Coordinates of C-alpha atoms in Angstrom, one line a residue:
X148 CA -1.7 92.2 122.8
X149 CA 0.5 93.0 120.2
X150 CA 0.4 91.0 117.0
X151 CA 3.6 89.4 115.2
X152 CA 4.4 91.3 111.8
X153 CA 5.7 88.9 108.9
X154 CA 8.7 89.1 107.3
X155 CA 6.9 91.0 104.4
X156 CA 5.4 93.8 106.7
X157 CA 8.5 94.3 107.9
X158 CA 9.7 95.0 104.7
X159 CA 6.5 97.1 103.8
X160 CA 7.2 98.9 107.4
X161 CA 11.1 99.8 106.6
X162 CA 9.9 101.0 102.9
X163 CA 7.2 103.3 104.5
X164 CA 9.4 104.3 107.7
X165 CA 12.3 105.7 105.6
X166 CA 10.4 107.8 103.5
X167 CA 8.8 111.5 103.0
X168 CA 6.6 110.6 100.1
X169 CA 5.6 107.3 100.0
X170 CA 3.0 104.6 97.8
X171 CA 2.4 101.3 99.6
X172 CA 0.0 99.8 96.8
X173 CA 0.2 95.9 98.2
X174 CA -2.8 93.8 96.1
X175 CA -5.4 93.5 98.3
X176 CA -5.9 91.7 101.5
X177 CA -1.8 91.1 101.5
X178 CA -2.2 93.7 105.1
X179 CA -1.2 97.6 104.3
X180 CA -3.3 98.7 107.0
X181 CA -0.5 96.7 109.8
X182 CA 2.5 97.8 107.9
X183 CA 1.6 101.5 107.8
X184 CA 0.8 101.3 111.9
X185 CA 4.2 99.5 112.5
X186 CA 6.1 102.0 110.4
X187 CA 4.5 105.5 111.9
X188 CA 5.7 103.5 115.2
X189 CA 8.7 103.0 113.6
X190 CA 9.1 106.6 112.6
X191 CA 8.4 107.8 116.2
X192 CA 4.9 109.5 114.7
X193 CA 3.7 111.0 117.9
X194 CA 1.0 112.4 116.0
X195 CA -1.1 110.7 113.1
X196 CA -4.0 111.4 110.6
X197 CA -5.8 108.8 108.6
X198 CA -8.0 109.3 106.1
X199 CA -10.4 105.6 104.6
X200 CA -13.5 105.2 103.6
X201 CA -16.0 105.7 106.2
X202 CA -16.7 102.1 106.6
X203 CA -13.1 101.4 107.6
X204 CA -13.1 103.8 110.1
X205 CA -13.8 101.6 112.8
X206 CA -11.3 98.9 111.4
X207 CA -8.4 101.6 111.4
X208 CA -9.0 102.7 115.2
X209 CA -8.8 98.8 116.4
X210 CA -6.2 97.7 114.4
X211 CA -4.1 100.9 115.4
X212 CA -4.6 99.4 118.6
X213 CA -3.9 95.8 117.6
X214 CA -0.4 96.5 116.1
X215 CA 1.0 99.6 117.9
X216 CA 4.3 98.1 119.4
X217 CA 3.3 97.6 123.4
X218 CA 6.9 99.5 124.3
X219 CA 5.8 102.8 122.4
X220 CA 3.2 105.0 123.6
X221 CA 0.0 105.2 121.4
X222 CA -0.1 108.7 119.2
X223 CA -2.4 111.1 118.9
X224 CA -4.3 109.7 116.3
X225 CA -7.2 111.1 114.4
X226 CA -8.6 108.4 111.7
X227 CA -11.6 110.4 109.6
X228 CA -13.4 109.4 106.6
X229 CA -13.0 111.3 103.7
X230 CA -16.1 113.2 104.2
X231 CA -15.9 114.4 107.6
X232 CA -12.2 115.3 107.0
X233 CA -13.2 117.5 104.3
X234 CA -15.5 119.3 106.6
X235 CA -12.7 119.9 108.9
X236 CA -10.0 121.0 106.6
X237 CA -12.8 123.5 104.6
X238 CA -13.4 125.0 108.6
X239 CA -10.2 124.4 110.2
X240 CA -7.2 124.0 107.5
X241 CA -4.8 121.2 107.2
X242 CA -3.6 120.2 110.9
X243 CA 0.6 119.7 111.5
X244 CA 1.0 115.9 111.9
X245 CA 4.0 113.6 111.9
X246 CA 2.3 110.9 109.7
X247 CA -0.3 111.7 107.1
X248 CA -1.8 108.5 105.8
X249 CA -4.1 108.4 103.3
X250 CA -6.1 104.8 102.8
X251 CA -7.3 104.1 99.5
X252 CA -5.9 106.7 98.0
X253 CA -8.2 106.4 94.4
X254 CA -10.3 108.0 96.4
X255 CA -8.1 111.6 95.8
X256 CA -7.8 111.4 92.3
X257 CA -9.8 113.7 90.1
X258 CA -7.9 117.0 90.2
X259 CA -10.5 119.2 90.6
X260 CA -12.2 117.6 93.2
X261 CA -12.0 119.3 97.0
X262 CA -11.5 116.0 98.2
X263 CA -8.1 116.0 96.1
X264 CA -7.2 119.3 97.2
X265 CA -7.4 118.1 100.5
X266 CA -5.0 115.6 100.8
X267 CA -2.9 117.0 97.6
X268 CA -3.0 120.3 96.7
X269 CA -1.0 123.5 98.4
X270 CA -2.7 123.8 101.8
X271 CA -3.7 119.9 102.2
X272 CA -2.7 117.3 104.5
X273 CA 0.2 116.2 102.7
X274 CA 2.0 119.6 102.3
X275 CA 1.1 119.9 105.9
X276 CA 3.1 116.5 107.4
X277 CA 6.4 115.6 108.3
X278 CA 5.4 112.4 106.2
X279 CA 2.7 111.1 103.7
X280 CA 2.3 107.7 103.4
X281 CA -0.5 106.8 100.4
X282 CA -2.0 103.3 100.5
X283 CA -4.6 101.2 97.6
X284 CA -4.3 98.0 96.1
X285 CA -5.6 100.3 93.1
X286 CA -3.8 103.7 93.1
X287 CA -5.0 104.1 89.3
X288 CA -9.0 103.7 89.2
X289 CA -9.4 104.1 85.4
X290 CA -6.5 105.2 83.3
X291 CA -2.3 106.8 84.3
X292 CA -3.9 110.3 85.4
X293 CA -5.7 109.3 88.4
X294 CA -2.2 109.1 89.2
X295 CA -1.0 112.8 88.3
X296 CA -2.6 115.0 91.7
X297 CA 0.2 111.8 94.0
X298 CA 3.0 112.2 91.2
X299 CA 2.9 115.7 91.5
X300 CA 2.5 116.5 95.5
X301 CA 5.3 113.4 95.1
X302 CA 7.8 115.5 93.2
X303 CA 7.6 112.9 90.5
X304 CA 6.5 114.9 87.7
X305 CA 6.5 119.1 86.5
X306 CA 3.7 118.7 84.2
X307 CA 0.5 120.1 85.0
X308 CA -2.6 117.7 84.4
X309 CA -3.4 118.6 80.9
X310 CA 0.1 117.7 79.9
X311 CA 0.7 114.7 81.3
X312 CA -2.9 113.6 80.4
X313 CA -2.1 114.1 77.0
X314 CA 1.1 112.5 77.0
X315 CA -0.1 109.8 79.0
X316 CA -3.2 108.7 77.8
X317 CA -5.4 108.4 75.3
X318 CA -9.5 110.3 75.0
X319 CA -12.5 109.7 73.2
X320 CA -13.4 110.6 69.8
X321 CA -13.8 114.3 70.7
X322 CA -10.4 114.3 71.8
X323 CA -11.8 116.0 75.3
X324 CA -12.2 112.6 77.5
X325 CA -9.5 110.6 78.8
X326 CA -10.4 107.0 78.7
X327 CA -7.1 104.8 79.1
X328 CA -3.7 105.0 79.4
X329 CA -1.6 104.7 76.0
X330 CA 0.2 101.0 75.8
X331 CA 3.3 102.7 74.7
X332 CA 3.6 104.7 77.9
X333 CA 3.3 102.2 80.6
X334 CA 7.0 101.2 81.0
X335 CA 7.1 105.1 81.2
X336 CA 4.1 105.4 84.1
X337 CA 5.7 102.1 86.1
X338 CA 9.5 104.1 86.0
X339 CA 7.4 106.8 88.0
X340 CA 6.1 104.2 90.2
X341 CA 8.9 102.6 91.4
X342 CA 10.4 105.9 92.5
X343 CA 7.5 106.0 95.2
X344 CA 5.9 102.5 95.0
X345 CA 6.3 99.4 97.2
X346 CA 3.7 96.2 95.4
X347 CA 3.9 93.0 96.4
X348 CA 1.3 90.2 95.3
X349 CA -0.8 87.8 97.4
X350 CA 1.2 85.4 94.7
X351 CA 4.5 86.8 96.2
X352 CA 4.0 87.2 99.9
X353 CA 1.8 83.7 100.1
X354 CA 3.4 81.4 97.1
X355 CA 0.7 78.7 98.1
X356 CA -2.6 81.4 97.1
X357 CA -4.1 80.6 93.5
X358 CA -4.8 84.0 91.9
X359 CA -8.6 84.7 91.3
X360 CA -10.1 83.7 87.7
X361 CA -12.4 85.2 86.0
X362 CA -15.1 84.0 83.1
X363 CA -18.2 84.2 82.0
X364 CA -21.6 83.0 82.3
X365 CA -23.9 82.9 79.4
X366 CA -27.5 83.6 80.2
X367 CA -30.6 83.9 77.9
X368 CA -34.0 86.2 79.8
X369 CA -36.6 83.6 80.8
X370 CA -39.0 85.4 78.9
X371 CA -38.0 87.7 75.4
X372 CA -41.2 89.8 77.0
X373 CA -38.9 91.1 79.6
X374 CA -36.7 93.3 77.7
X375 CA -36.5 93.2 73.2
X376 CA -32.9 93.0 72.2
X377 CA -33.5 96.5 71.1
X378 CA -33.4 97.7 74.1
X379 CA -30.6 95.8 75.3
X380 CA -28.6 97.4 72.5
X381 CA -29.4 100.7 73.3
X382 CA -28.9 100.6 77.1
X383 CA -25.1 102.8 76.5
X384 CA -24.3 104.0 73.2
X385 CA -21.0 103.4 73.5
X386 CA -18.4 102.0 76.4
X387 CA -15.4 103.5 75.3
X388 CA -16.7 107.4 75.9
X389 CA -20.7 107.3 75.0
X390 CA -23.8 108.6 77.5
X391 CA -24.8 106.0 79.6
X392 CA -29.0 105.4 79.8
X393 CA -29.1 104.1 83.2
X394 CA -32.9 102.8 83.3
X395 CA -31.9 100.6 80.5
X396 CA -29.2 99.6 82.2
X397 CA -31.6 98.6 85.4
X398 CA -33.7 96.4 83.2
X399 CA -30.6 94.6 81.8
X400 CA -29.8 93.5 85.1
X401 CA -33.6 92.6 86.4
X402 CA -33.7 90.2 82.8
X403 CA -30.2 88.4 84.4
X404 CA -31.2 88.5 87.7
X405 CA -33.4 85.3 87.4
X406 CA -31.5 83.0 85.2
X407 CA -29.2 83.2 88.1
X408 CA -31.0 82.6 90.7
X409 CA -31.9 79.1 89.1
X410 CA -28.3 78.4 88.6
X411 CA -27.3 79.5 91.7
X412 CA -30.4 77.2 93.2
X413 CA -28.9 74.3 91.2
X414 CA -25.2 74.7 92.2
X415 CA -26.4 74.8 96.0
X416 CA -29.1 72.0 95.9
X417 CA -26.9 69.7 94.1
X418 CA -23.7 70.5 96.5
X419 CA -21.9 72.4 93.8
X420 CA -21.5 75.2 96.0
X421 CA -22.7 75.8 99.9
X422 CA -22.3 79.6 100.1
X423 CA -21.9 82.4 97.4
X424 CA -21.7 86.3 96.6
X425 CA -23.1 87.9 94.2
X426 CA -21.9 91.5 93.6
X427 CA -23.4 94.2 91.1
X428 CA -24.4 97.7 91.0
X429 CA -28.0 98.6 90.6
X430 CA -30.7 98.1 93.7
X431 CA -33.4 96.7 91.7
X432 CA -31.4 93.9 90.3
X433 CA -29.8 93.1 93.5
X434 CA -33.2 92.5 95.0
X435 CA -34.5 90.3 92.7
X436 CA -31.7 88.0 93.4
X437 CA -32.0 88.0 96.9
X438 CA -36.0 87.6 96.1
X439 CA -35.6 84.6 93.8
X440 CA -33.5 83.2 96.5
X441 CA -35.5 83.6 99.0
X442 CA -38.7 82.1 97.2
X443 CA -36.5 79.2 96.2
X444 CA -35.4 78.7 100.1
X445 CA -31.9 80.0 100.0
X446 CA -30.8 82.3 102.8
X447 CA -29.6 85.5 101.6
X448 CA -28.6 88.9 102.5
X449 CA -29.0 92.3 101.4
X450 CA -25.7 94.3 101.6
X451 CA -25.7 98.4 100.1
X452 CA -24.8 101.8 101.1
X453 CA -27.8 102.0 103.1
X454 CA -27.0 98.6 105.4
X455 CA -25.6 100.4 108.8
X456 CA -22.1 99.4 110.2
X457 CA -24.2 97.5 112.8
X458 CA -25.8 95.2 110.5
X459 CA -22.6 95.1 108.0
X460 CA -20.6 92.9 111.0
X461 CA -24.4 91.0 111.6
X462 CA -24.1 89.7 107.7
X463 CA -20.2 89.3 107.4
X464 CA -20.5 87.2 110.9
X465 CA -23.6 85.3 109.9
X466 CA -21.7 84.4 106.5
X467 CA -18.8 83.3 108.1
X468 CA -20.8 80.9 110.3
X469 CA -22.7 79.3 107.5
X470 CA -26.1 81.1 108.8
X471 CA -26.0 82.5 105.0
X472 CA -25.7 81.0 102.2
X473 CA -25.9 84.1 99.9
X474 CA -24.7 87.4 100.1
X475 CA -25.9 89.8 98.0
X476 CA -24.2 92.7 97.9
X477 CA -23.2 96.4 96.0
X478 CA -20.0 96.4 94.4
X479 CA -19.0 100.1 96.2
X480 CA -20.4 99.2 99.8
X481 CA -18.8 95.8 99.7
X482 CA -15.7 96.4 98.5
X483 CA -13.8 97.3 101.4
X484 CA -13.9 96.5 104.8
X485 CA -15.5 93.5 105.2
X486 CA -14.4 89.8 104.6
X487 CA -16.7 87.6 102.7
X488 CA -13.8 84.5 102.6
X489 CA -16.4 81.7 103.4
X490 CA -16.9 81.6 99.6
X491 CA -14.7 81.0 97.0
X492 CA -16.9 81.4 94.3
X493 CA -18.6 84.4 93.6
X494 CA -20.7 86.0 90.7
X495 CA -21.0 89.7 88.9
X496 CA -24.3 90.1 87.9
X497 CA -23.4 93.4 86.5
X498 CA -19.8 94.8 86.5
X499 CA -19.2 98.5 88.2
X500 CA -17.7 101.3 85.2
X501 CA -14.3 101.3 87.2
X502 CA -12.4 98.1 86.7
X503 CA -11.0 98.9 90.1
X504 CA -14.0 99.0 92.0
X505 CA -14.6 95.2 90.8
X506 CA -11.5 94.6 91.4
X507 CA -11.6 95.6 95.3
X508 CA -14.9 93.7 95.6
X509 CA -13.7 90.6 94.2
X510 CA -10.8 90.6 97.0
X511 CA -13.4 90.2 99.9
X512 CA -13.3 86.6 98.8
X513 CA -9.9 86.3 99.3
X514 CA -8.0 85.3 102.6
X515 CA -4.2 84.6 103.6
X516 CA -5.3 81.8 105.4
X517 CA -6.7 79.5 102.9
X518 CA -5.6 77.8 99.8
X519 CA -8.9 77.3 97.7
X520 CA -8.6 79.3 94.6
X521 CA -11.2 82.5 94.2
X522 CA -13.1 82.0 91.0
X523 CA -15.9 84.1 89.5
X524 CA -18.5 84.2 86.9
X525 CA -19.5 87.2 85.1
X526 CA -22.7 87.5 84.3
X527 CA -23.7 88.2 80.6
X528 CA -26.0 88.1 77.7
X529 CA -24.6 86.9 74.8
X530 CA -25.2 89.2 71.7
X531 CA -26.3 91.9 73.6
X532 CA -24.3 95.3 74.2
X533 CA -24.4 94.5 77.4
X534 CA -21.4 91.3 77.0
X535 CA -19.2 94.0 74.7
X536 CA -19.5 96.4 77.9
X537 CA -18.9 93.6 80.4
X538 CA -15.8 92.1 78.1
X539 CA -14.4 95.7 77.4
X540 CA -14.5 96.5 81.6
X541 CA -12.8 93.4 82.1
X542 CA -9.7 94.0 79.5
X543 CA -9.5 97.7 81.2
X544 CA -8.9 95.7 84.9
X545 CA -6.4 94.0 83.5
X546 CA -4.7 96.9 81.3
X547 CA -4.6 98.5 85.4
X548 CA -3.3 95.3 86.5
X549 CA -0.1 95.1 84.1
X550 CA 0.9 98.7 84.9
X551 CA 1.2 97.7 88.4
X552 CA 3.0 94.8 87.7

């Protein structure tokens, strides 16, 4: 049966429809994936590539035939993930398609990547279609060049990536690493934009949706035997373009792990909150939350890049039925494709290096069909290195944010 668009994916379906070149970079879970089917209908696409992550895969076949107008004839669609496409284009070439869309577009955006080549450069996908169609909530990942490999395939800008890097945004002490985008050229970066760009916000499509806050929880270890402040200090050397020592950074998050387990087992066994997600990055932290849970009673579940699709639907199904109460999950293998809305609370034990990625995991929380606000907690140690990283990766998100807006 096919679905009903709303007014707004209409809209988002005309923008894409009408267009060579074209950015659809919606905040997440407002529905691109619906507005670029209707509008590859729209265009007559008789033939169709996508490109997502491969955990989406399965969500782009279904809802190509969820929304495919029930008059038109289905295309000849090929929807690959990112890493089996690349082993097709390196073998075969770029194939001749009417509509070339590629989802989650951050993923092309390091220039000298293959990946990038792939869907950008002279014999990729894009040169190779009658239309290109890119889609992410978060086209720029970490700073205005992730954007340079889609200006330039765009026609939005001569430069070459050195140049507009430098013009653009702003490097590390050696003057070799780009690390943001300069504040004086973001009117300049949005301009660009809005030559290719159609964003609207949950905020504008859904009026009623609260936006989702962020803050921080203070923690202190249970035990100063754990991990010295010492140590905590020197876990990175420095944020803003410094070597990170990543065993350090593993112990940081073990020491945080428990003092939030106990207030996670307050909050629920005091009816403060019935289910939860708690997202960060390294393994060993992320199981000893879900062990503290556990011990203390509290369902949870395990969700990383090793957790098959399989058992992905088993957890998102369980949560949304109440069978979980916590999910416990990897900011990277959680942040797309699955819909963790039976909470509206969540927690960061650890926050990933790309604002973005944080940003795409906090959306799971979110849904069109409810009204509760989406609130999280950071997790930090006050004092420590550790809360000037996790306070420094949060102003970056929302530097990202305000050149979207």
């Amino acid at each position: 049966m096919t679905l009903t668009p709303r007014p707004y994916q209409e809209q988002g379906r005309d923008f894409l429809a009408a267009r060579k070149f074209a950015l659809l970079a919606d905040e997440m879970r407002v529905g691109k994936t619906p507005q670029a089917i209707l509008a590859a209908a729209k265009a007559g696409a008789q033939r169709m590539l996508v490109l997502c992550p491969a955990i989406a895969v399965p969500q782009w076949k279904s809802e190509t035939e969820r929304w495919w107008p029930a008059d038109t004839r289905l295309p000849a669609a090929s929807v690959l993930s990112y890493q089996r496409a690349l082993k097709v284009w390196q073998t075969d070439g770029a194939c001749d398609v009417d509509v070339f869309i590629a989802d989650e577009c951050h993923f092309a955006s390091n220039p000298a990547a293959q990946r990038t080549k792939m869907v950008y450069g002279k014999n990729g996908f894009a040169m190779n279609a009658g239309a290109t169609w890119a889609l992410s909530g978060t086209p720029a990942t970490k700073h205005a060049g992730n954007l340079w490999p889609m200006f330039r395939a765009f026609g939005i800008t001569k430069m070459d990536y050195e140049q507009f890097c430098r013009h653009h945004c702003t490097y590390d002490r050696t003057g070799e690493r780009v690390i943001g985008t300069r504040a004086d050229r973001i009117s300049g970066v949005k301009s660009m934009l809005a030559r290719i760009m159609l964003r609207r916000t949950r905020k504008e499509v859904a009026p009623q949706m609260p936006g989702i806050d962020y803050q921080f929880l203070n923690v202190e270890p249970v035990s100063r035997v754990d991990l010295s402040a010492a140590n905590v200090n020197a876990f990175t050397t420095d944020v803003r373009g410094g070597n990170v020592d990543t065993e350090n950074r593993v112990e940081v998050a073990k020491v945080k792990a428990l003092p939030l387990v106990e207030h996670i087992d307050f909050a629920i066994h005091n009816e403060l909150l019935t289910q939860t997600v708690v997202f960060g990055w390294h393994i060993e932290g992320l199981e000893a939350v879900v062990k503290g849970l556990e011990a203390r009673g509290i369902k949870a579940d395990l969700l990383n890049g090793s957790t098959s699709p399989k058992r992905r639907v088993e957890i998102q199904e369980d949560f949304r039925h109440g069978l979980t109460q916590v999910v416990v999950a990897n900011i990277l293998a959680a942040g797309t494709a699955i819909d963790l809305s039976a909470a509206s609370h969540g927690f960061f034990l650890e926050l990933d290096w790309l604002p973005s990625n944080n940003v795409q995991a906090a959306n799971r929380l979110v849904s069109m069909t409810k009204n509760e606000p989406v609130t999280f907690d950071i997790v930090t140690w006050p004092g420590s290195r550790d809360d000037n990283v996790q306070r420094i990766l949060l102003t970056r998100a929302k530097q990202l944010a305000n050149m979207l807006s």
